[in-house]
Coordinates of C-alpha atoms in Angstrom, one line a residue:
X1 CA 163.8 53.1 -61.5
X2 CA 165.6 55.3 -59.2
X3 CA 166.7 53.4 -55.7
X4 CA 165.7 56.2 -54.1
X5 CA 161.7 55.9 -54.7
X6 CA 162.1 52.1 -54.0
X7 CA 159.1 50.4 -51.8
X8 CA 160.2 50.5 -48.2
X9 CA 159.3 46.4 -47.7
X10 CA 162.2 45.8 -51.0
X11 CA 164.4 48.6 -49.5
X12 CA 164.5 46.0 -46.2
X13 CA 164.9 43.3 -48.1
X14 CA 168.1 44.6 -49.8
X15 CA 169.6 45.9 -47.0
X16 CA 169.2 42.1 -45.4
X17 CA 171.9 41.5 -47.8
X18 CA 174.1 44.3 -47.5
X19 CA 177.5 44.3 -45.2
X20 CA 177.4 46.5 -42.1
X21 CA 179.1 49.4 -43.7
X22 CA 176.7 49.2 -46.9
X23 CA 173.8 49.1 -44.4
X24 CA 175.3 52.6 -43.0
X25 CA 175.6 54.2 -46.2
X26 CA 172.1 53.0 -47.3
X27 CA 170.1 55.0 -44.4
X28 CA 172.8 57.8 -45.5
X29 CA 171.2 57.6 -48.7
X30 CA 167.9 59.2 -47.5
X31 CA 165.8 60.0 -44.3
X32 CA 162.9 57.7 -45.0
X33 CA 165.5 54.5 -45.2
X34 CA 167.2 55.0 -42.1
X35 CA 164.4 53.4 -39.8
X36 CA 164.5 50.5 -42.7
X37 CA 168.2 50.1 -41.6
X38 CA 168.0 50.3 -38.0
X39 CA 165.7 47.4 -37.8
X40 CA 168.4 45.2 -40.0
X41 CA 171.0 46.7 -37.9
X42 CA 169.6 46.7 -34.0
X43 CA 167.7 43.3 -35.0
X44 CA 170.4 40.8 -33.5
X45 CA 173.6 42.3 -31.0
X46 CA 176.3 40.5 -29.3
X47 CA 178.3 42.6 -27.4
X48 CA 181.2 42.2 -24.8
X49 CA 183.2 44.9 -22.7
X50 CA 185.8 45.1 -25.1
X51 CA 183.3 46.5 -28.6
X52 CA 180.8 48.0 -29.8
X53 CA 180.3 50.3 -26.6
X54 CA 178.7 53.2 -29.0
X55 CA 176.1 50.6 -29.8
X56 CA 175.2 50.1 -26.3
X57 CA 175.1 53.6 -25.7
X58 CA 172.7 54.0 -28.0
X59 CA 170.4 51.6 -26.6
X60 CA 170.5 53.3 -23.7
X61 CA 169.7 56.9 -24.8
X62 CA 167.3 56.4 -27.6
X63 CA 164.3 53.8 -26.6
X64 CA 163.7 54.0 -30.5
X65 CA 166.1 52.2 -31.7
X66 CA 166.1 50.0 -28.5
X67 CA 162.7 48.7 -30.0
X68 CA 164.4 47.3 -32.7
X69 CA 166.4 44.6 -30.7
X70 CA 165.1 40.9 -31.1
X71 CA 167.7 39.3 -29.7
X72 CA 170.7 40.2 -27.2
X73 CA 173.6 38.8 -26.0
X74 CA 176.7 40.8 -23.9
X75 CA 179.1 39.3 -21.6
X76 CA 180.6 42.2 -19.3
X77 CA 182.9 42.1 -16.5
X78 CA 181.8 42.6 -13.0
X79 CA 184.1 45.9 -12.7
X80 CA 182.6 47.3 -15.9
X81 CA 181.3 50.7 -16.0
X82 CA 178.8 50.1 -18.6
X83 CA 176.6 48.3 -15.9
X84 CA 174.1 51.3 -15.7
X85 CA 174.5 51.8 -19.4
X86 CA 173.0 47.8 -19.9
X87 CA 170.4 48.4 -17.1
X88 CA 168.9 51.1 -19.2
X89 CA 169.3 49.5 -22.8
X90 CA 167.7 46.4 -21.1
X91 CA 165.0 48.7 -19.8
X92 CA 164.0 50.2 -23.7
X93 CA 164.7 46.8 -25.7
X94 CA 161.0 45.9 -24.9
X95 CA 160.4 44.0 -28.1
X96 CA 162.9 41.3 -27.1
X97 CA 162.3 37.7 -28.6
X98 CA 166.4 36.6 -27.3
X99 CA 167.9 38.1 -24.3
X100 CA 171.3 36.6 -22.6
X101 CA 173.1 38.3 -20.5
X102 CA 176.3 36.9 -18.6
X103 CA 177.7 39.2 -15.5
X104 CA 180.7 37.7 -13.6
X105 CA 179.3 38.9 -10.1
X106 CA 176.1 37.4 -9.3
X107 CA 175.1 40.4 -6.6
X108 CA 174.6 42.6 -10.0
X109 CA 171.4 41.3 -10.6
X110 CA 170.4 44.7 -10.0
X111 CA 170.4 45.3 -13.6
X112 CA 167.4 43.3 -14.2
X113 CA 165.3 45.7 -12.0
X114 CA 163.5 47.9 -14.9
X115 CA 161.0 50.2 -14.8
X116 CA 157.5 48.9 -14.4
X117 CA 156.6 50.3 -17.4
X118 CA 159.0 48.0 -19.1
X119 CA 157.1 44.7 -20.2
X120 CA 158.5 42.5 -22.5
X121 CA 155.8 40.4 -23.7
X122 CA 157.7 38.9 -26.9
X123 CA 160.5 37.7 -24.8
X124 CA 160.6 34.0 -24.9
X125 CA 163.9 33.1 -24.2
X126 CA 166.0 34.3 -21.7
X127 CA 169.4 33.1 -20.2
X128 CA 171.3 34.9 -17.5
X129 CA 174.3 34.4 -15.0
X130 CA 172.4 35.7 -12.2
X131 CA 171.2 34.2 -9.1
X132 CA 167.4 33.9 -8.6
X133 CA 166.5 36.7 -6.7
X134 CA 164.3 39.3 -6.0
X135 CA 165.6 41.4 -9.1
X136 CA 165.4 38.5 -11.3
X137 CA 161.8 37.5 -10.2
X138 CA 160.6 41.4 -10.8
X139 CA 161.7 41.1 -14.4
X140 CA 159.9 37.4 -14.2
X141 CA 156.9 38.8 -13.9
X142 CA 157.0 41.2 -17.0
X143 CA 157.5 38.2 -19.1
X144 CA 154.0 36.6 -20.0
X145 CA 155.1 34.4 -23.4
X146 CA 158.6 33.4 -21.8
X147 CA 159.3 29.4 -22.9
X148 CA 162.5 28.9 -21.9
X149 CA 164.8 30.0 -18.6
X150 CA 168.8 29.7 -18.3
X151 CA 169.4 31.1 -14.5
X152 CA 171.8 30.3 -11.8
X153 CA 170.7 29.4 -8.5
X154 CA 168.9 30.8 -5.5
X155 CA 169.9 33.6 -3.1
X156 CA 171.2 32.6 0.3
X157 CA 168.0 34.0 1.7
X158 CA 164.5 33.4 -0.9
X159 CA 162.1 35.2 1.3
X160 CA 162.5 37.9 -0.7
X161 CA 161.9 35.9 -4.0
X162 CA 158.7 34.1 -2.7
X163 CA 157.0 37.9 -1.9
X164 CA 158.0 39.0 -5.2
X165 CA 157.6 36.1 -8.3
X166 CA 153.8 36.4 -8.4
X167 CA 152.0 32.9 -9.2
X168 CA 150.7 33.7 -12.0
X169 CA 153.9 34.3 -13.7
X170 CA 155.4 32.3 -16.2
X171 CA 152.3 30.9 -17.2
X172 CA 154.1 29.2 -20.5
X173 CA 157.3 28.3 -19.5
X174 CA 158.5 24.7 -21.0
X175 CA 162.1 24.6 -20.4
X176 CA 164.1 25.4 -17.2
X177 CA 167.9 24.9 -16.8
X178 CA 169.2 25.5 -13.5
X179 CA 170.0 24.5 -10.4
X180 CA 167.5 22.4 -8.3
X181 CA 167.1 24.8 -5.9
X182 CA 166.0 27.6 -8.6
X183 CA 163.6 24.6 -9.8
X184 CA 162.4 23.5 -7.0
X185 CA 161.0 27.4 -7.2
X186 CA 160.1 27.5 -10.4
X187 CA 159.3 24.5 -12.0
X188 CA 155.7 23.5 -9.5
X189 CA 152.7 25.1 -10.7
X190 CA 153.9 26.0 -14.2
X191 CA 153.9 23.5 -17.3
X192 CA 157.5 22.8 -17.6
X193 CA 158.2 20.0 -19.9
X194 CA 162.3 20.0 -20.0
X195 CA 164.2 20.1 -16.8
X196 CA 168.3 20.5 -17.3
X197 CA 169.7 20.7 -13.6
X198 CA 173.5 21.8 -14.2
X199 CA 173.8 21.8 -10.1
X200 CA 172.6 20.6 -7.1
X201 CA 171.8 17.5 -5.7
X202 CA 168.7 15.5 -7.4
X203 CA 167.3 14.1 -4.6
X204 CA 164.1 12.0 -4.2
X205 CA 162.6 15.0 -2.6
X206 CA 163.5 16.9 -4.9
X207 CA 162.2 14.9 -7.6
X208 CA 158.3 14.6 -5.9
X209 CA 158.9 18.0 -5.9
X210 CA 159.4 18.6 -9.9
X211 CA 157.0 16.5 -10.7
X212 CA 154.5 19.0 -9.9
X213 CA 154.9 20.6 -12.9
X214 CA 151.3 21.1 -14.1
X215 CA 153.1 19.6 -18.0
X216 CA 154.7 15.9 -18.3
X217 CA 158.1 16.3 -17.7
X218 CA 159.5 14.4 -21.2
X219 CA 163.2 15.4 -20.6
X220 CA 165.1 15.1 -17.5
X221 CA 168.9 15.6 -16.9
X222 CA 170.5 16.0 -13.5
X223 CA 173.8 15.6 -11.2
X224 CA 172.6 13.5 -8.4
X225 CA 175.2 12.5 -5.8
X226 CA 173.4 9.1 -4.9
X227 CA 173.4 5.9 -7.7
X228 CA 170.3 4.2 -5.6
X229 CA 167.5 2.9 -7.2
X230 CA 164.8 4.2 -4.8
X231 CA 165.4 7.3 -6.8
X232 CA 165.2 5.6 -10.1
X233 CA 161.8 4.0 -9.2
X234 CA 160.7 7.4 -7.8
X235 CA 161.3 9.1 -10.7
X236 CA 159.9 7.0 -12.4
X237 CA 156.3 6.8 -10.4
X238 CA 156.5 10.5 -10.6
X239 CA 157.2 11.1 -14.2
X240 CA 155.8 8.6 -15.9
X241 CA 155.9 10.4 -19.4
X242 CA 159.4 11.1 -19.3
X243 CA 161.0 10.6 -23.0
X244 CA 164.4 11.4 -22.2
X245 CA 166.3 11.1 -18.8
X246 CA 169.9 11.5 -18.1
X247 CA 171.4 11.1 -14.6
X248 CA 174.9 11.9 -13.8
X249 CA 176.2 10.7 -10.2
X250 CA 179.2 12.9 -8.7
X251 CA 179.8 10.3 -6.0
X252 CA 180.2 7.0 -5.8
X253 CA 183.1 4.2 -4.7
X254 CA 181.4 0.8 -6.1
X255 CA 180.6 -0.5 -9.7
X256 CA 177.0 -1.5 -10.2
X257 CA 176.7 -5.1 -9.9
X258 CA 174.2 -7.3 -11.5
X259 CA 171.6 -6.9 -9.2
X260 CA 171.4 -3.2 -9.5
X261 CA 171.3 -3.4 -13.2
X262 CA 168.7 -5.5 -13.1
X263 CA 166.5 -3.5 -10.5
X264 CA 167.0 -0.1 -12.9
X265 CA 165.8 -2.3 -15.4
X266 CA 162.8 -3.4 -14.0
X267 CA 162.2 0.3 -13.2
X268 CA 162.5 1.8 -16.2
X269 CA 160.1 -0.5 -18.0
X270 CA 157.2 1.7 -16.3
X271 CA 158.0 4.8 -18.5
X272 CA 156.1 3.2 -21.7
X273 CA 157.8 6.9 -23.8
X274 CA 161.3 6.1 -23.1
X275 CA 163.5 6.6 -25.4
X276 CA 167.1 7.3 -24.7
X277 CA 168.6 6.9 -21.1
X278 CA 171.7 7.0 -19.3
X279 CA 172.0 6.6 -15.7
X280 CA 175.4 6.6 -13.7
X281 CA 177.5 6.9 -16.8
X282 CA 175.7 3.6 -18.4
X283 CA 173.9 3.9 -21.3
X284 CA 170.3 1.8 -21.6
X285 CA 168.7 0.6 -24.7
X286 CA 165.5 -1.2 -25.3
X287 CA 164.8 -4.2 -27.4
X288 CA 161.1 -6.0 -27.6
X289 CA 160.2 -8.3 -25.2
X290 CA 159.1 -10.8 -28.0
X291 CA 157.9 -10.6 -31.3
X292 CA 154.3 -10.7 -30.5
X293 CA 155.2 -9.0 -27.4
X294 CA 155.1 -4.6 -27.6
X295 CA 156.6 -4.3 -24.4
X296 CA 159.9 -3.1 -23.9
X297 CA 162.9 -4.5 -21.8
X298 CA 165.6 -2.5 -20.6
X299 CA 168.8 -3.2 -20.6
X300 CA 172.6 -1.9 -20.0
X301 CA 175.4 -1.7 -22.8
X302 CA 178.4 -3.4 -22.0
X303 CA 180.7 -1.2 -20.0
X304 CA 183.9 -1.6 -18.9
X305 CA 184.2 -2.5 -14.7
X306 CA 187.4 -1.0 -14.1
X307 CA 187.2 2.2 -16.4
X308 CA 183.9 3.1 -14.0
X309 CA 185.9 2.6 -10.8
X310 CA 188.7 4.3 -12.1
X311 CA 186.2 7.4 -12.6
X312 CA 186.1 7.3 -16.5
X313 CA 182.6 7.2 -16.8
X314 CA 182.2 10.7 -15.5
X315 CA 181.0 12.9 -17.7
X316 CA 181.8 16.7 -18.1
X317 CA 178.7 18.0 -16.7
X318 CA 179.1 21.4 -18.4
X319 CA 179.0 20.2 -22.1
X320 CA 175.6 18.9 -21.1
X321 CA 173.1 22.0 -20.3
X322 CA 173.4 25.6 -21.5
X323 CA 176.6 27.2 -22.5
X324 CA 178.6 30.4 -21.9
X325 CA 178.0 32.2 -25.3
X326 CA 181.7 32.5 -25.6

């Protein structure tokens, strides 16, 4: 059989398997593959400001081939001059399933402000450097099956961001990682089961707040800079359904001491779908109460007294939530 009357759907197949530069010289082959390639070819793209600038040139300048895209990923210096160049790529990628984008200067969030004719309604992931602002809550709004949200936090000013993130946007949004200023925003009203706070201040306020997510929250992890156990027992009242919860403390000068141990204890045997835990650098286990019993009791692993006041249950907050793709 002669490759060249091949069926199209075994022409994509093969070129699936073929190296870059095969894939070129396969849609060189004939006209009719070279839309077969471009899908295999434009499906996934990392970039950064050092390659494959052609390739984001392209995006920009042929909305074609932009269609293609599934997933993107570019890291780019704030003094790069392919800023306008990604605006306008960003702008034709509309079938995006994958977008992250990391930009060292938060104030170019301008390049999330597309056209309104751009809607991306496969995109359901989508991490960025940027601040929450206005520009990030316009393309918010053209995101109708987005699950999960990587963004920075809010602006000095939000009035800008309350006028322009309609209500109704987001309406499937599961997983937020932020700060808890952006989820304070974010996270009420919308059913947001996973809530990864890389910064700010969990705070007992704050946590009332979250818990108006109209989803159980199952998976909580936070920095707070308090170790008290009114916020244990308030997140636990609010969040009753919580599976996982992690809670790092940034600041603190005593150990816990028995009695604190035992009150987080007592706390935690509220949230009946607990599973793993780790509060203030302690991890917590459960064991039955009896052998007829189902309850659960909670309790601390042994930890070392000294090694917490000498700071070395502090753990590096940044392995913990979403990462720089490079």
């Amino acid at each position: 059989m002669s490759f060249a009357i091949l069926p199209i759907e075994l022409v994509d197949q093969i070129s699936l398997c073929l190296s870059m530069k095969d894939q070129v010289s396969l849609a060189a082959t004939a006209k009719r593959y070279t839309d077969v390639v471009q899908r295999v070819l434009y499906r996934h793209i990392t970039l950064d400001s050092q390659n494959n600038q052609d390739c984001l040139h392209s995006l920009a300048n042929n909305p074609i081939i932009a269609k293609h895209v599934r997933s993107f990923t570019i890291c780019v210096s704030q003094s790069n001059d392919l800023l306008p160049v990604l605006n306008e790529a960003i702008s034709n990628m509309t079938e995006l399933t994958s977008l992250d984008i990391w930009v060292e200067q938060f104030s170019n969030s301008w390049i999330m402000k597309t056209p309104d004719t751009s809607t991306y309604n496969r995109l359901n992931r989508f991490t960025c450097s940027f601040n929450l602002d206005h520009n990030l809550a316009h393309f918010l709004n053209k995101t109708p099956q987005l699950r999960q949200l990587h963004v920075h936090s809010l602006p000095t000013s939000s009035s800008d961001l309350v006028s322009t993130l309609r209500p109704d946007a987001l309406p499937l949004l599961s997983q937020f990682y932020g700060s808890s200023q952006a989820a304070q925003f974010i996270v009420p009203g919308r059913p947001v089961e996973e809530i990864h706070l890389h910064s700010g201040d969990l705070t007992e306020e704050v946590a009332r707040s979250l818990a108006y997510s109209t989803g159980p929250v199952r998976d909580l992890s936070a920095v707070t800079s308090s170790h008290s156990v009114s916020l244990i027992g308030t997140l636990t009242r609010c969040m009753e359904r919580l599976v996982h919860l992690r809670i790092v403390t940034c600041n603190f000068s005593d150990a816990p001491d028995l009695a604190y141990v035992s009150n987080i204890a007592d706390a935690l045997r509220s949230l009946p779908d607990l599973q793993t835990c780790e509060i203030w650098g302690i991890h917590w286990v459960s064991s039955q109460k009896g052998f007829d019993d189902e309850d659960r009791v909670w309790h601390s692993e042994t930890f070392n007294t000294d090694d917490v006041l000498n700071g070395n249950t502090v753990l590096d907050v940044s392995n913990l939530y979403f990462h720089h793709p490079h």
